[in-house]
Amino acid sequence: MSHGTEFSVELTGGLLHDWQQRNRRATIPHAIAELRKAGNLENLRRLADPSVGPYRGRYPFLDTDLYKTLEGLAYEVDREDGAPAGAREFFDEVVELLEQAQADDGYLNSYFQDRDQPKQPWSDLGWGHELYNLGHLIQAAVAAQRRLSDGRLLTIARRFADLVVRKYGVDGAEIVDGHPEVEMALVELYRETGDEDYLTQARLFVDRRGQGKLKHTIFPGEYFQDHVPFRELPSVTGHAVRMAYLAAGAADVHLETGDPTLLAALERLWDDMVATKLYLTGGLGSRHSDEAIGDRYELPSERAYAETCAAIATMQWAWRMFRATGKASYLDVYETVLYNAYAVGLSADGTAFFYDNPLQRRPDHEQRSGAEDGGELLRRSWFGCPCCPPNIIRWMSELQDHVAVARDNVLYVGMYAGARITADGLTVNVSTNYPWDGEITLTVEDAPAEERAIALRIPRWASEAQLDGQPVDIGWAVTKRNFKPGDVLRLTLPMGPRAHGSHPYLDATRGAIAVARGPLVYCVEQQDVEAPVDDLLLTPAAVHRAVARERDGHLVLELTAGVAPAPAPELYPVLTDQPQDSASHEVPVTFTPYFLWGNRQALAMRVWLRTERDD
């Protein structure tokens, strides 16, 4: 979406900047240590030296955890203020191992190349994830080329991609991978190299899905989005990460080909998802059994799967839809996911992770994140299937890439953070404490002679926003003029607490209230209230009277909630004509940002609370 010769965004302060600093200081060194401990490097090393020991891990796609980490490191190893501890050495070591491990024909997968494995390359496309592996390799390679001018990974990735084009291109076997991801990577490889074979291959993979090209085992075709062609999907369905990755890839194909049938399908699927299948936090996926999206309005709070990888995939899809249409509404969803469903996946100290992200924890809940036995009741330091931690790392490293874009002499600022943005001669400094504060100041540092426009996104919850003291509508607020150094734009977004209800078809939260402020969803942890969280009763009026105060560098909300009388012991009591859910007394309650829950003792938590009735 950016045209011209000069465009850059650097985060300089605020929450997103703090997250990136934590990523460099804590998460990346932690992940490097965990990857070494898990044996990911030995899996590559043993291809040349079997004495290293057997293949480590249960899954054939563990190379992707290296690739995602390398993608993040491409943004970090050459920083002026210093690379994360061990980052450069790890980056070079893995690249050298990949160079040594790649087969003569370009194939690369430490599991399928392992002589002790029972499966051969390309023998299990449903579950082998070989093209999923390639996709993450490509994305790491493109990042290394663009950020470091290091073409080693790109050479490796192109050799593998060229093999895929020969085997499965226009004149090859008509197959698809069980896990979409390679589609958007191939489009990015086309953008980097100009080789149209990669764009054609991405289009082929999108078009082939749903035509019986994939052998299904364990789960039916719907799980793989392979039961009907993509353009005919009635709704987002199946495995949540697969669905959002496929949609993001299809959006990339549309962006490069202009295919209107793809865009029409994407808009229809997106609108249906937002209206019926997305959690208040932006989480996607309500089923643990198959990590799937579920039916319309099937959004249970305590059983929300809402995998962290699905949050990242949803943001990727949202960003591409914004690029395709220019609509601010896609960035509204992106922002919700960023500050809630994505951010909650990482602990406050940056070294522990949620795999799934429920909106409620019951007092006696014992299931571990990631469905693994033992370990901590809340976040874990690593997983047997550790797809989420490296995904968090790469996305955290790339946050600045999703703050603003420039197109047709307009600078679109879609995310608010302390930042310095340069777009073809126009440089602005953004100063804000968002999302804690709704005051955003843009100061022009440099400006070209010709007229330019700056467009600021007004979120859908900011109906009383003002730009330079004047009301502005939801969407884009555009200022167009001959800017001069020193010019200032002041945007004020209302940050009062909001009470949210839910659609009447959403049985799990019918009649309940959730609390939000700005882009942040809030929750109650048992540590912050003397009464059981399950007995708390809220009214919209109580939410609107909530007071924000600082605690440990973030804002919590303090309010007074009712407490219901002790419930009848029967699981299904007979109802009378007496009013239900009336408070017996009131207690002070502190609501904490949802993304920060689970950093203390493993106690009960709720996003949605019962409503106090007046009758």
XYZ file of C-alpha atoms in Angstrom:
615
model
C 0.000 0.000 0.000
C 3.013 2.280 0.404
C 4.312 3.841 -2.778
C 7.375 5.995 -3.302
C 10.963 5.735 -2.214
C 10.840 6.547 1.481
C 8.626 5.108 4.173
C 9.519 4.130 7.712
C 7.972 3.824 11.148
C 9.936 3.654 14.387
C 8.263 3.100 17.734
C 9.634 5.595 20.255
C 7.488 5.244 23.362
C 4.321 3.922 24.944
C 2.944 0.433 25.430
C 3.855 -1.007 22.024
C 7.398 0.286 22.393
C 7.567 -1.247 25.874
C 6.374 -4.571 24.472
C 9.130 -4.522 21.859
C 11.735 -3.739 24.487
C 10.505 -6.678 26.576
C 10.635 -8.870 23.483
C 14.306 -7.968 22.970
C 15.278 -8.105 26.606
C 13.417 -11.205 27.771
C 11.318 -13.133 25.253
C 13.900 -13.628 22.521
C 16.724 -14.825 24.826
C 14.199 -17.097 26.568
C 13.019 -18.577 23.252
C 16.566 -19.157 22.034
C 17.343 -21.088 25.219
C 14.121 -23.122 24.913
C 14.748 -23.956 21.249
C 18.233 -25.164 22.085
C 16.901 -27.217 24.998
C 14.095 -28.712 22.885
C 16.533 -30.000 20.263
C 15.356 -28.030 17.225
C 18.928 -27.348 16.139
C 19.983 -30.973 16.729
C 17.175 -32.106 14.428
C 18.952 -30.287 11.607
C 22.432 -31.205 12.782
C 21.717 -34.951 12.886
C 20.952 -35.018 9.158
C 24.710 -34.858 8.600
C 25.700 -36.523 11.873
C 23.242 -39.172 13.163
C 25.375 -39.622 16.289
C 23.798 -36.419 17.600
C 20.858 -38.550 18.685
C 17.287 -39.258 17.579
C 14.815 -36.703 16.248
C 13.553 -34.579 19.107
C 9.857 -33.786 19.383
C 6.506 -35.285 18.388
C 5.744 -33.235 15.305
C 7.060 -32.974 11.729
C 6.817 -29.178 11.603
C 9.151 -28.095 14.396
C 11.465 -26.348 11.924
C 8.860 -23.601 11.748
C 9.660 -22.603 15.316
C 13.177 -21.788 14.152
C 11.882 -19.945 11.080
C 9.458 -17.760 13.035
C 12.192 -16.928 15.504
C 14.584 -16.070 12.671
C 11.958 -13.757 11.180
C 11.781 -11.869 14.445
C 15.560 -11.829 14.781
C 15.909 -10.294 11.320
C 14.395 -7.170 12.876
C 16.592 -7.291 15.954
C 20.144 -8.509 15.297
C 21.348 -5.299 13.670
C 19.797 -2.750 16.022
C 21.817 0.352 16.830
C 21.114 -0.018 20.541
C 22.259 -3.629 20.555
C 20.863 -7.013 19.617
C 19.139 -9.330 22.113
C 21.523 -11.604 24.003
C 22.745 -14.410 21.767
C 20.607 -13.321 18.818
C 23.302 -12.840 16.169
C 25.076 -16.076 17.058
C 21.814 -18.020 16.995
C 20.754 -16.486 13.683
C 24.027 -17.362 11.968
C 24.168 -20.837 13.481
C 20.686 -21.762 12.282
C 21.254 -20.345 8.797
C 24.439 -22.376 8.436
C 22.638 -25.529 9.600
C 19.884 -24.932 7.051
C 22.428 -24.480 4.275
C 24.016 -27.804 5.207
C 20.713 -29.658 5.639
C 19.013 -28.641 2.384
C 18.754 -31.478 -0.116
C 20.208 -31.197 -3.599
C 16.755 -30.681 -5.128
C 15.955 -27.879 -2.652
C 13.801 -29.879 -0.228
C 14.202 -28.973 3.430
C 12.470 -30.556 6.437
C 14.401 -32.065 9.320
C 11.664 -34.600 10.067
C 11.059 -36.014 6.614
C 14.742 -35.937 5.703
C 15.549 -37.949 8.817
C 16.480 -41.479 7.756
C 14.899 -42.960 10.893
C 11.420 -41.580 10.239
C 8.811 -43.935 8.740
C 7.350 -41.283 6.435
C 8.840 -40.043 3.196
C 8.716 -36.457 1.862
C 5.356 -35.464 0.387
C 3.727 -38.683 1.682
C 1.389 -37.014 4.197
C 0.287 -33.619 2.920
C -2.661 -33.582 5.305
C -0.528 -33.562 8.456
C 3.077 -33.234 7.284
C 2.966 -29.431 7.082
C 5.793 -29.350 4.544
C 4.406 -26.342 2.686
C 3.514 -24.689 5.991
C 7.218 -25.087 6.837
C 8.170 -23.544 3.520
C 5.868 -20.612 4.157
C 7.548 -19.667 7.412
C 10.986 -20.191 5.854
C 10.061 -17.765 3.063
C 8.800 -15.145 5.492
C 12.004 -15.361 7.521
C 14.061 -15.156 4.339
C 12.247 -12.080 3.023
C 12.627 -10.360 6.397
C 16.358 -11.114 6.459
C 16.808 -9.764 2.949
C 14.844 -6.577 3.599
C 16.114 -5.805 7.082
C 19.680 -7.112 6.976
C 20.458 -7.317 3.248
C 21.335 -10.932 4.066
C 20.379 -13.150 1.144
C 21.431 -16.516 2.552
C 17.972 -17.518 3.744
C 16.424 -16.180 0.544
C 18.644 -18.478 -1.512
C 17.545 -21.448 0.611
C 13.874 -20.475 0.446
C 13.901 -19.940 -3.321
C 15.466 -23.342 -3.937
C 12.680 -24.960 -1.905
C 9.988 -22.801 -3.513
C 11.299 -23.588 -6.992
C 11.037 -27.292 -6.181
C 7.399 -26.778 -5.195
C 6.695 -24.877 -8.419
C 8.196 -27.724 -10.452
C 6.305 -30.430 -8.572
C 2.989 -28.709 -7.926
C 2.788 -25.796 -10.312
C 0.750 -25.335 -13.475
C 2.141 -28.524 -15.007
C 2.553 -30.473 -11.759
C 0.428 -32.523 -9.416
C -2.677 -30.699 -8.190
C -2.219 -30.806 -4.427
C -2.720 -28.559 -1.397
C -1.159 -28.636 2.050
C -3.183 -29.574 5.107
C -2.188 -26.338 6.839
C -2.488 -23.112 4.791
C 0.252 -20.521 5.280
C 2.463 -20.870 2.238
C -0.017 -18.883 0.133
C 0.741 -15.492 1.666
C 4.450 -16.344 1.877
C 4.617 -17.116 -1.841
C 2.963 -13.795 -2.643
C 5.545 -12.037 -0.480
C 8.307 -13.934 -2.278
C 6.855 -12.706 -5.572
C 6.878 -9.134 -4.257
C 10.511 -9.465 -3.233
C 11.806 -11.197 -6.360
C 9.364 -10.272 -9.131
C 9.135 -13.951 -10.137
C 5.518 -14.482 -11.206
C 5.780 -18.251 -10.750
C 5.439 -17.696 -7.012
C 2.285 -15.619 -7.384
C 0.832 -18.212 -9.737
C 1.608 -20.958 -7.242
C -0.116 -19.060 -4.429
C -3.195 -18.593 -6.606
C -3.205 -22.297 -7.503
C -3.109 -23.337 -3.859
C -6.068 -21.060 -3.036
C -8.074 -22.225 -6.051
C -7.402 -25.937 -5.517
C -8.628 -26.039 -1.936
C -12.069 -27.570 -1.627
C -11.737 -29.668 -4.786
C -10.866 -33.008 -3.192
C -7.109 -32.597 -3.646
C -6.300 -33.383 -0.009
C -6.526 -36.775 1.673
C -8.403 -36.238 4.932
C -7.632 -38.241 8.055
C -8.759 -37.794 11.667
C -10.903 -34.742 10.818
C -13.237 -34.105 7.860
C -12.640 -31.666 5.047
C -14.296 -28.801 6.896
C -11.440 -28.815 9.420
C -9.012 -28.076 6.562
C -11.358 -25.625 4.770
C -11.337 -28.260 2.031
C -14.975 -29.320 1.798
C -16.004 -26.617 -0.695
C -13.982 -24.162 -2.823
C -12.822 -21.074 -0.944
C -15.164 -18.699 -2.776
C -18.129 -20.877 -1.775
C -17.402 -21.138 1.949
C -20.615 -20.116 3.738
C -18.748 -19.006 6.862
C -15.334 -19.134 8.489
C -15.008 -22.698 9.668
C -12.726 -25.481 10.798
C -9.340 -25.084 12.429
C -9.111 -21.407 13.349
C -5.447 -20.807 12.510
C -5.757 -22.607 9.193
C -8.857 -20.580 8.290
C -7.341 -17.185 9.010
C -4.043 -18.038 7.309
C -5.932 -19.220 4.219
C -7.995 -16.025 4.154
C -4.868 -13.879 4.565
C -3.245 -15.722 1.668
C -6.336 -15.286 -0.492
C -6.328 -11.579 0.361
C -2.706 -11.338 -0.764
C -3.558 -13.045 -4.045
C -6.365 -10.538 -4.539
C -4.049 -7.629 -3.764
C -1.703 -8.697 -6.559
C -4.207 -9.981 -9.128
C -7.249 -7.789 -8.485
C -9.517 -10.859 -8.551
C -12.931 -9.438 -7.533
C -14.375 -12.875 -6.731
C -11.764 -13.370 -4.029
C -12.456 -9.979 -2.490
C -16.201 -10.601 -2.468
C -15.704 -13.918 -0.670
C -13.256 -12.383 1.780
C -15.576 -9.506 2.680
C -18.517 -11.870 3.152
C -16.514 -14.266 5.336
C -15.022 -11.431 7.387
C -18.364 -9.764 8.034
C -19.930 -13.047 9.104
C -17.005 -13.800 11.433
C -17.134 -10.416 13.138
C -20.911 -10.577 13.499
C -21.203 -14.148 14.803
C -17.919 -15.904 15.624
C -15.407 -13.513 17.175
C -14.983 -13.141 20.922
C -15.173 -9.702 22.525
C -11.383 -9.927 22.915
C -10.911 -10.630 19.208
C -10.176 -14.278 19.932
C -11.095 -16.794 17.223
C -11.942 -20.430 17.917
C -14.337 -21.867 20.493
C -13.561 -25.602 20.377
C -10.705 -27.433 22.082
C -11.235 -30.809 20.398
C -10.167 -29.614 16.942
C -9.003 -26.056 17.715
C -11.908 -24.994 15.563
C -14.086 -21.933 15.136
C -17.436 -23.528 15.903
C -20.968 -22.561 14.935
C -22.359 -19.063 14.761
C -22.786 -17.626 18.288
C -20.959 -20.613 19.819
C -18.746 -18.532 22.096
C -18.466 -20.062 25.567
C -16.251 -18.038 27.887
C -14.618 -20.769 29.978
C -14.102 -23.043 26.956
C -12.825 -20.367 24.603
C -9.840 -21.799 22.762
C -8.890 -18.559 21.020
C -5.376 -19.789 20.254
C -2.676 -17.135 20.284
C -1.638 -18.143 16.755
C -5.233 -17.599 15.630
C -5.044 -14.047 17.006
C -1.924 -13.378 14.939
C -3.522 -14.930 11.857
C -6.640 -12.780 12.327
C -4.480 -9.652 12.498
C -2.712 -10.695 9.311
C -6.055 -11.102 7.585
C -7.347 -7.802 8.972
C -4.290 -5.880 7.803
C -4.619 -7.262 4.275
C -8.316 -6.411 4.152
C -7.446 -2.861 5.137
C -4.855 -2.728 2.374
C -7.404 -4.081 -0.100
C -10.254 -1.733 0.816
C -8.858 1.160 2.838
C -11.639 0.681 5.397
C -10.821 1.664 8.965
C -13.213 -0.975 10.333
C -10.678 -3.716 9.621
C -8.129 -1.924 11.764
C -10.701 -1.596 14.531
C -10.752 -5.395 14.743
C -6.990 -5.578 14.326
C -6.586 -3.268 17.321
C -8.996 -5.281 19.468
C -7.055 -8.451 18.740
C -3.685 -6.753 19.293
C -4.441 -5.446 22.778
C -6.448 -8.418 23.983
C -6.438 -11.832 22.273
C -2.803 -11.454 21.166
C -1.288 -9.588 24.109
C -2.743 -11.984 26.687
C -0.674 -14.814 25.202
C 2.515 -13.506 26.837
C 3.240 -13.048 30.533
C 4.118 -9.678 31.988
C 7.766 -10.702 32.295
C 7.908 -11.980 28.716
C 8.959 -15.556 29.475
C 5.741 -17.576 29.740
C 2.888 -18.153 27.321
C -0.763 -19.004 26.960
C -1.621 -21.335 24.079
C -5.382 -20.966 24.504
C -7.001 -17.843 25.916
C -10.322 -18.284 27.735
C -12.475 -15.417 28.955
C -13.236 -17.141 32.242
C -11.411 -19.310 34.744
C -13.502 -21.193 37.262
C -12.224 -21.562 40.837
C -11.574 -25.312 40.478
C -10.105 -25.233 36.959
C -7.123 -27.587 36.580
C -6.498 -27.813 32.820
C -3.121 -26.538 31.707
C -2.633 -24.209 28.769
C -1.725 -26.209 25.697
C -3.589 -29.332 26.902
C -0.402 -30.817 28.377
C -0.081 -32.646 31.678
C 1.801 -31.138 34.594
C 3.449 -27.777 34.820
C 1.999 -24.436 35.768
C -1.755 -23.889 35.918
C -1.434 -20.630 34.018
C 1.170 -19.730 31.407
C 3.927 -22.185 30.469
C 7.551 -21.492 29.588
C 7.282 -23.661 26.442
C 5.093 -26.298 24.776
C 5.481 -29.652 23.076
C 3.856 -27.922 20.116
C 5.437 -24.488 20.598
C 3.897 -22.708 17.621
C 2.667 -19.734 19.659
C 5.839 -18.425 21.403
C 7.910 -17.865 18.226
C 4.838 -16.441 16.525
C 4.523 -13.904 19.342
C 8.200 -13.015 18.904
C 8.042 -12.299 15.188
C 4.820 -10.300 15.460
C 6.163 -8.267 18.373
C 9.256 -7.423 16.318
C 7.049 -6.232 13.464
C 4.554 -4.063 15.369
C 5.860 -0.874 13.746
C 5.039 -2.301 10.317
C 1.338 -2.122 11.165
C 1.106 1.407 12.544
C 0.774 3.445 9.350
C 0.824 3.286 5.553
C 1.184 5.847 2.784
C -0.781 5.842 -0.451
C -1.561 8.495 -3.043
C -0.023 11.310 -0.989
C -2.045 10.346 2.087
C -0.438 9.152 5.320
C -2.851 6.811 7.091
C -2.142 6.441 10.802
C -4.063 3.377 11.911
C -2.493 2.499 15.273
C -1.612 5.007 17.965
C 1.736 4.763 19.704
C 4.741 6.934 20.321
C 6.343 6.872 16.893
C 8.333 8.686 14.226
C 6.786 8.213 10.788
C 8.387 9.245 7.499
C 6.528 9.068 4.197
C 8.203 10.581 1.118
C 9.361 13.821 2.670
C 6.648 14.114 5.308
C 7.894 13.246 8.803
C 5.626 13.324 11.843
C 6.305 12.545 15.479
C 3.437 10.910 17.352
C 3.269 11.505 21.087
C 0.724 9.617 23.190
C 0.211 7.380 26.195
C -2.399 5.355 24.307
C -4.155 3.045 25.130
C -4.137 4.372 28.699
C -4.812 7.924 27.497
C -6.867 9.143 24.541
C -4.747 12.228 23.785
C -2.702 11.827 20.598
C -0.477 14.643 19.292
C 1.132 14.591 15.844
C 3.877 17.137 15.243
C 5.232 17.708 11.742
C 9.023 17.563 11.714
C 9.619 17.811 7.960
C 7.216 18.467 5.099
C 7.413 18.601 1.294
C 6.412 21.677 -0.669
C 3.350 20.032 -2.176
C 0.016 19.418 -0.477
C -0.352 16.252 1.601
C -3.053 14.601 3.675
C -2.917 12.886 7.054
C -5.733 10.457 7.858
C -6.299 9.424 11.471
C -8.393 6.391 12.363
C -11.347 7.080 14.642
C -12.239 3.759 16.312
C -15.827 2.585 16.304
C -16.051 3.039 20.093
C -14.917 6.706 19.874
C -18.185 8.308 18.807
C -17.330 11.617 20.530
C -13.778 11.991 19.198
C -12.396 15.429 18.404
C -9.613 16.568 16.093
C -8.228 20.000 16.937
C -11.289 20.631 19.059
C -13.822 19.737 16.344
C -16.023 16.606 16.336
C -15.031 13.919 13.845
C -16.900 10.846 12.667
C -15.916 7.214 13.091
C -13.648 6.027 10.270
C -10.947 8.270 8.839
C -10.495 11.903 9.877
C -8.538 13.514 7.044
C -6.574 16.756 7.202
C -5.274 17.976 3.842
C -3.042 21.004 3.373
C 0.487 22.266 2.804
C 2.044 21.111 6.051
C 4.973 22.964 7.540
C 7.511 21.939 10.198
C 6.005 22.607 13.606
C 2.384 22.033 12.554
C 0.447 20.075 15.160
C -2.649 17.854 14.990
C -4.353 16.987 18.270
C -6.715 14.031 18.387
C -8.800 13.312 21.483
C -10.462 9.921 21.821
C -13.018 9.497 24.638
C -11.745 6.918 27.117
C -14.672 6.478 29.458
C -15.476 2.925 30.614
C -18.046 1.045 28.527
C -20.518 -1.682 29.432
C -20.940 -4.285 26.682
C -23.776 -6.738 26.297
C -23.975 -9.609 23.818
C -26.285 -10.763 21.039
C -29.365 -12.623 22.333
C -28.372 -15.708 20.320
C -25.076 -15.875 22.194
C -26.354 -18.139 24.957
C -23.112 -18.258 26.956
C -23.217 -14.552 27.833
C -26.873 -13.645 27.399
C -27.801 -11.102 30.030
C -24.210 -10.576 31.141
C -22.035 -7.440 31.048
C -18.403 -6.981 30.071
C -16.272 -3.924 30.748
C -14.012 -2.132 28.272
C -12.107 1.130 28.056
C -10.631 2.321 24.786
C -9.390 -0.763 22.908
C -8.902 -2.746 26.125
C -11.253 -5.403 27.462
C -11.140 -5.699 31.259
C -11.700 -8.635 33.597
C -12.044 -9.396 37.306
C -9.543 -11.675 39.025
C -10.436 -13.155 42.384
C -7.418 -11.403 43.920
C -9.145 -8.052 43.392
C -12.489 -8.594 45.109
C -13.510 -10.054 48.466
C -16.668 -11.752 47.168
C -16.581 -14.751 44.781
C -16.349 -13.460 41.206
C -19.167 -15.817 40.205
C -21.522 -13.941 42.550
C -20.791 -10.424 41.317
C -23.613 -8.425 39.736
C -23.090 -5.427 37.464
C -25.226 -2.698 35.988
C -24.290 -0.407 33.100
C -24.585 2.545 35.483
C -21.992 1.017 37.822
C -19.612 0.527 34.898
C -20.055 4.112 33.725
C -19.170 5.347 37.223
C -15.913 3.356 37.268
C -12.756 5.287 38.107
C -9.433 4.603 36.392
C -6.278 4.590 38.496
C -2.694 3.546 37.889
C -1.362 0.255 39.208
C 2.057 -1.125 38.241
C 2.283 1.057 35.146
C -1.167 0.309 33.757
C -4.692 1.514 34.437
C -7.181 -0.540 36.397
C -10.851 0.328 36.807
C -12.407 0.598 40.256
C -16.162 0.358 40.752
C -18.788 -0.988 43.093
C -20.581 -4.208 42.195
C -23.486 -6.003 43.775
C -23.157 -9.442 45.314
C -25.903 -11.982 44.745
C -27.291 -13.943 47.691
C -26.018 -17.479 48.079
C -27.614 -19.527 45.293
C -29.935 -22.439 45.879
C -28.017 -25.727 46.130
C -30.052 -27.398 43.392
C -28.411 -27.456 39.981
C -31.791 -26.877 38.308
C -34.134 -25.220 40.833
C -37.801 -24.559 40.169
C -38.319 -20.884 39.402
C -40.793 -18.655 41.234
C -42.221 -15.232 40.482
C -39.670 -13.596 42.753
C -37.039 -11.337 41.108
C -33.760 -13.031 40.220
C -30.200 -11.704 40.474
C -30.805 -8.915 42.977
C -27.875 -7.874 45.139
C -27.742 -8.564 48.856
C -24.914 -6.088 49.368
C -22.177 -4.257 47.454
C -18.382 -4.613 47.341
C -15.560 -2.643 45.723
C -14.102 -4.379 42.662
C -10.929 -3.711 40.699
C -10.993 -4.628 37.004
C -7.640 -5.322 35.357
C -6.845 -5.285 31.625
C -7.611 -8.736 30.229
C -4.173 -9.028 28.661
C -2.624 -8.867 32.148
C -4.696 -11.574 33.811
C -2.946 -14.724 34.971
C 0.285 -13.133 36.162
C -0.483 -13.894 39.788
C -1.862 -16.905 41.642
C -4.143 -19.188 39.632
C -7.558 -18.102 40.903
C -10.947 -17.442 39.307
C -11.321 -14.825 36.547
C -14.249 -13.450 34.564
C -14.688 -11.092 31.625
C -18.494 -11.429 31.572
C -20.432 -10.835 34.823
C -24.090 -11.314 35.629
C -26.428 -8.352 35.367
C -28.169 -6.970 38.426
C -31.876 -6.619 37.804
C -34.017 -3.725 39.022
C -37.388 -5.502 39.303
